[in-house]
JSON list of C-alpha atoms in Angstrom, two decimals:
[
{"chain": "A", "resi": 127, "resn": "PHE", "atom": "CA", "xyz": [89.58, 95.98, 77.63]},
{"chain": "A", "resi": 128, "resn": "VAL", "atom": "CA", "xyz": [91.19, 93.35, 75.50]},
{"chain": "A", "resi": 129, "resn": "SER", "atom": "CA", "xyz": [94.50, 94.01, 77.25]},
{"chain": "A", "resi": 130, "resn": "ALA", "atom": "CA", "xyz": [92.90, 93.34, 80.63]},
{"chain": "A", "resi": 131, "resn": "TYR", "atom": "CA", "xyz": [91.65, 90.00, 79.37]},
{"chain": "A", "resi": 132, "resn": "THR", "atom": "CA", "xyz": [94.93, 88.98, 77.72]},
{"chain": "A", "resi": 133, "resn": "GLY", "atom": "CA", "xyz": [97.00, 90.27, 80.65]},
{"chain": "A", "resi": 134, "resn": "VAL", "atom": "CA", "xyz": [95.37, 87.79, 83.00]},
{"chain": "A", "resi": 135, "resn": "ASP", "atom": "CA", "xyz": [96.22, 85.02, 80.55]},
{"chain": "A", "resi": 136, "resn": "PHE", "atom": "CA", "xyz": [99.91, 85.99, 80.59]},
{"chain": "A", "resi": 137, "resn": "GLY", "atom": "CA", "xyz": [100.20, 85.87, 84.36]},
{"chain": "A", "resi": 138, "resn": "SER", "atom": "CA", "xyz": [99.77, 89.55, 85.22]},
{"chain": "A", "resi": 139, "resn": "SER", "atom": "CA", "xyz": [97.59, 90.44, 88.17]},
{"chain": "A", "resi": 140, "resn": "ALA", "atom": "CA", "xyz": [94.05, 91.57, 87.44]},
{"chain": "A", "resi": 141, "resn": "ALA", "atom": "CA", "xyz": [94.75, 95.03, 88.91]},
{"chain": "A", "resi": 142, "resn": "GLU", "atom": "CA", "xyz": [97.80, 95.52, 86.67]},
{"chain": "A", "resi": 143, "resn": "SER", "atom": "CA", "xyz": [95.82, 94.39, 83.64]},
{"chain": "A", "resi": 144, "resn": "ILE", "atom": "CA", "xyz": [93.02, 96.85, 84.40]},
{"chain": "A", "resi": 145, "resn": "LYS", "atom": "CA", "xyz": [95.56, 99.67, 84.80]},
{"chain": "A", "resi": 146, "resn": "LEU", "atom": "CA", "xyz": [97.07, 98.75, 81.44]},
{"chain": "A", "resi": 147, "resn": "GLY", "atom": "CA", "xyz": [93.59, 98.68, 79.92]},
{"chain": "A", "resi": 148, "resn": "PHE", "atom": "CA", "xyz": [92.91, 102.22, 81.16]},
{"chain": "A", "resi": 149, "resn": "VAL", "atom": "CA", "xyz": [96.21, 103.46, 79.74]},
{"chain": "A", "resi": 150, "resn": "LEU", "atom": "CA", "xyz": [95.54, 101.91, 76.35]},
{"chain": "A", "resi": 151, "resn": "LEU", "atom": "CA", "xyz": [91.94, 103.11, 76.31]},
{"chain": "A", "resi": 152, "resn": "SER", "atom": "CA", "xyz": [92.93, 106.70, 77.10]},
{"chain": "A", "resi": 153, "resn": "THR", "atom": "CA", "xyz": [95.68, 106.58, 74.47]},
{"chain": "A", "resi": 154, "resn": "ILE", "atom": "CA", "xyz": [93.44, 105.23, 71.74]},
{"chain": "A", "resi": 155, "resn": "LEU", "atom": "CA", "xyz": [90.33, 107.26, 72.65]},
{"chain": "A", "resi": 156, "resn": "PRO", "atom": "CA", "xyz": [91.19, 110.52, 74.47]},
{"chain": "A", "resi": 157, "resn": "VAL", "atom": "CA", "xyz": [87.47, 111.23, 74.83]},
{"chain": "A", "resi": 158, "resn": "THR", "atom": "CA", "xyz": [87.40, 108.51, 77.53]},
{"chain": "A", "resi": 159, "resn": "MET", "atom": "CA", "xyz": [89.62, 110.56, 79.88]},
{"chain": "A", "resi": 160, "resn": "PRO", "atom": "CA", "xyz": [86.68, 111.98, 81.92]},
{"chain": "A", "resi": 161, "resn": "LEU", "atom": "CA", "xyz": [85.40, 108.44, 82.49]},
{"chain": "A", "resi": 162, "resn": "ILE", "atom": "CA", "xyz": [88.82, 107.20, 83.52]},
{"chain": "A", "resi": 163, "resn": "LEU", "atom": "CA", "xyz": [89.45, 110.22, 85.78]},
{"chain": "A", "resi": 164, "resn": "THR", "atom": "CA", "xyz": [86.09, 109.80, 87.51]},
{"chain": "A", "resi": 165, "resn": "THR", "atom": "CA", "xyz": [86.79, 106.10, 88.06]},
{"chain": "A", "resi": 166, "resn": "VAL", "atom": "CA", "xyz": [90.24, 106.77, 89.51]},
{"chain": "A", "resi": 167, "resn": "LEU", "atom": "CA", "xyz": [88.93, 109.52, 91.81]},
{"chain": "A", "resi": 168, "resn": "ALA", "atom": "CA", "xyz": [86.08, 107.26, 92.98]},
{"chain": "A", "resi": 169, "resn": "VAL", "atom": "CA", "xyz": [88.59, 104.56, 93.90]},
{"chain": "A", "resi": 170, "resn": "GLY", "atom": "CA", "xyz": [90.66, 107.20, 95.74]},
{"chain": "A", "resi": 171, "resn": "ALA", "atom": "CA", "xyz": [87.60, 108.39, 97.66]},
{"chain": "A", "resi": 172, "resn": "GLN", "atom": "CA", "xyz": [86.83, 104.81, 98.59]},
{"chain": "A", "resi": 173, "resn": "GLU", "atom": "CA", "xyz": [90.37, 104.32, 99.91]},
{"chain": "A", "resi": 174, "resn": "LEU", "atom": "CA", "xyz": [90.12, 107.55, 101.93]},
{"chain": "A", "resi": 175, "resn": "ALA", "atom": "CA", "xyz": [86.78, 106.39, 103.35]},
{"chain": "A", "resi": 176, "resn": "LYS", "atom": "CA", "xyz": [88.56, 103.34, 104.78]},
{"chain": "A", "resi": 177, "resn": "ASP", "atom": "CA", "xyz": [90.56, 105.80, 106.93]},
{"chain": "A", "resi": 178, "resn": "ASN", "atom": "CA", "xyz": [87.35, 107.59, 108.03]},
{"chain": "A", "resi": 179, "resn": "ALA", "atom": "CA", "xyz": [87.89, 110.56, 105.70]},
{"chain": "A", "resi": 180, "resn": "VAL", "atom": "CA", "xyz": [84.80, 112.12, 104.13]},
{"chain": "A", "resi": 181, "resn": "VAL", "atom": "CA", "xyz": [85.22, 113.23, 100.51]},
{"chain": "A", "resi": 182, "resn": "GLN", "atom": "CA", "xyz": [82.42, 115.53, 99.35]},
{"chain": "A", "resi": 183, "resn": "ARG", "atom": "CA", "xyz": [83.97, 116.50, 96.01]},
{"chain": "A", "resi": 184, "resn": "PHE", "atom": "CA", "xyz": [86.21, 114.32, 93.86]},
{"chain": "A", "resi": 185, "resn": "SER", "atom": "CA", "xyz": [88.24, 117.39, 92.91]},
{"chain": "A", "resi": 186, "resn": "ALA", "atom": "CA", "xyz": [89.33, 117.68, 96.56]},
{"chain": "A", "resi": 187, "resn": "ILE", "atom": "CA", "xyz": [91.62, 114.66, 96.19]},
{"chain": "A", "resi": 188, "resn": "PRO", "atom": "CA", "xyz": [94.11, 116.20, 93.70]},
{"chain": "A", "resi": 189, "resn": "GLU", "atom": "CA", "xyz": [93.73, 119.59, 95.42]},
{"chain": "A", "resi": 190, "resn": "MET", "atom": "CA", "xyz": [94.92, 118.05, 98.70]},
{"chain": "A", "resi": 191, "resn": "ALA", "atom": "CA", "xyz": [97.87, 116.45, 96.91]},
{"chain": "A", "resi": 192, "resn": "ASN", "atom": "CA", "xyz": [99.11, 119.96, 96.01]},
{"chain": "A", "resi": 193, "resn": "MET", "atom": "CA", "xyz": [98.49, 121.43, 99.47]},
{"chain": "A", "resi": 194, "resn": "ASP", "atom": "CA", "xyz": [101.41, 122.73, 101.53]},
{"chain": "A", "resi": 195, "resn": "ILE", "atom": "CA", "xyz": [99.61, 124.08, 104.62]},
{"chain": "A", "resi": 196, "resn": "LEU", "atom": "CA", "xyz": [96.37, 122.90, 106.22]},
{"chain": "A", "resi": 197, "resn": "CYS", "atom": "CA", "xyz": [94.60, 125.30, 108.58]},
{"chain": "A", "resi": 198, "resn": "SER", "atom": "CA", "xyz": [91.64, 123.91, 110.47]},
{"chain": "A", "resi": 199, "resn": "ASP", "atom": "CA", "xyz": [89.33, 125.06, 113.21]},
{"chain": "A", "resi": 200, "resn": "LYS", "atom": "CA", "xyz": [86.52, 123.20, 114.91]},
{"chain": "A", "resi": 201, "resn": "THR", "atom": "CA", "xyz": [86.14, 125.36, 118.00]},
{"chain": "A", "resi": 202, "resn": "GLY", "atom": "CA", "xyz": [83.46, 127.96, 117.43]},
{"chain": "A", "resi": 203, "resn": "THR", "atom": "CA", "xyz": [82.25, 126.75, 114.06]},
{"chain": "A", "resi": 204, "resn": "LEU", "atom": "CA", "xyz": [80.22, 123.98, 115.66]},
{"chain": "A", "resi": 205, "resn": "THR", "atom": "CA", "xyz": [78.74, 126.11, 118.43]},
{"chain": "A", "resi": 206, "resn": "LEU", "atom": "CA", "xyz": [78.46, 129.66, 117.08]},
{"chain": "A", "resi": 207, "resn": "GLY", "atom": "CA", "xyz": [78.48, 129.13, 113.34]},
{"chain": "A", "resi": 208, "resn": "LYS", "atom": "CA", "xyz": [81.34, 131.59, 112.84]},
{"chain": "A", "resi": 209, "resn": "MET", "atom": "CA", "xyz": [85.10, 131.42, 113.19]},
{"chain": "A", "resi": 210, "resn": "SER", "atom": "CA", "xyz": [87.16, 133.42, 115.66]},
{"chain": "A", "resi": 211, "resn": "VAL", "atom": "CA", "xyz": [90.85, 133.43, 116.55]},
{"chain": "A", "resi": 212, "resn": "ILE", "atom": "CA", "xyz": [91.54, 132.74, 120.22]},
{"chain": "A", "resi": 213, "resn": "LYS", "atom": "CA", "xyz": [95.27, 132.10, 120.12]},
{"chain": "A", "resi": 214, "resn": "GLU", "atom": "CA", "xyz": [97.72, 132.58, 117.29]},
{"chain": "A", "resi": 215, "resn": "GLU", "atom": "CA", "xyz": [100.69, 130.25, 117.22]},
{"chain": "A", "resi": 216, "resn": "SER", "atom": "CA", "xyz": [103.14, 129.46, 114.46]},
{"chain": "A", "resi": 217, "resn": "LEU", "atom": "CA", "xyz": [105.94, 126.97, 114.31]},
{"chain": "A", "resi": 218, "resn": "THR", "atom": "CA", "xyz": [108.90, 127.65, 112.05]},
{"chain": "A", "resi": 219, "resn": "PHE", "atom": "CA", "xyz": [112.23, 126.00, 111.49]},
{"chain": "A", "resi": 220, "resn": "HIS", "atom": "CA", "xyz": [114.07, 129.27, 112.12]},
{"chain": "A", "resi": 221, "resn": "ASP", "atom": "CA", "xyz": [113.83, 131.23, 115.37]},
{"chain": "A", "resi": 222, "resn": "ASP", "atom": "CA", "xyz": [114.34, 134.60, 113.68]},
{"chain": "A", "resi": 223, "resn": "VAL", "atom": "CA", "xyz": [111.27, 134.29, 111.38]},
{"chain": "A", "resi": 224, "resn": "THR", "atom": "CA", "xyz": [108.17, 136.13, 112.58]},
{"chain": "A", "resi": 225, "resn": "VAL", "atom": "CA", "xyz": [104.55, 135.28, 111.85]},
{"chain": "A", "resi": 226, "resn": "ASP", "atom": "CA", "xyz": [104.20, 138.34, 109.59]},
{"chain": "A", "resi": 227, "resn": "GLU", "atom": "CA", "xyz": [107.23, 137.30, 107.53]},
{"chain": "A", "resi": 228, "resn": "MET", "atom": "CA", "xyz": [105.89, 133.78, 107.23]},
{"chain": "A", "resi": 229, "resn": "MET", "atom": "CA", "xyz": [102.49, 134.96, 105.99]}
]
């Protein structure tokens, strides 16, 4: 991380210098990509934990970035251990679109 050290000397912030160090390290030694990816995902999980989010798998972070629809259910899974549909409701931007067409 020579760039991180020299970046601080030239007035860059420490965070910017570390980012530059990761970029240079991954460019020079592509084998370091798993280390860099794990570090970045760990920092992301730490940031999510500040907002009371629990991350069980690091791969969930980029998966959620690509997510369009989130379906969740707490009722039933906590008490019975199985899911069941009580009421089906869908919100669309067009009144003439049915649930079947949307799915």
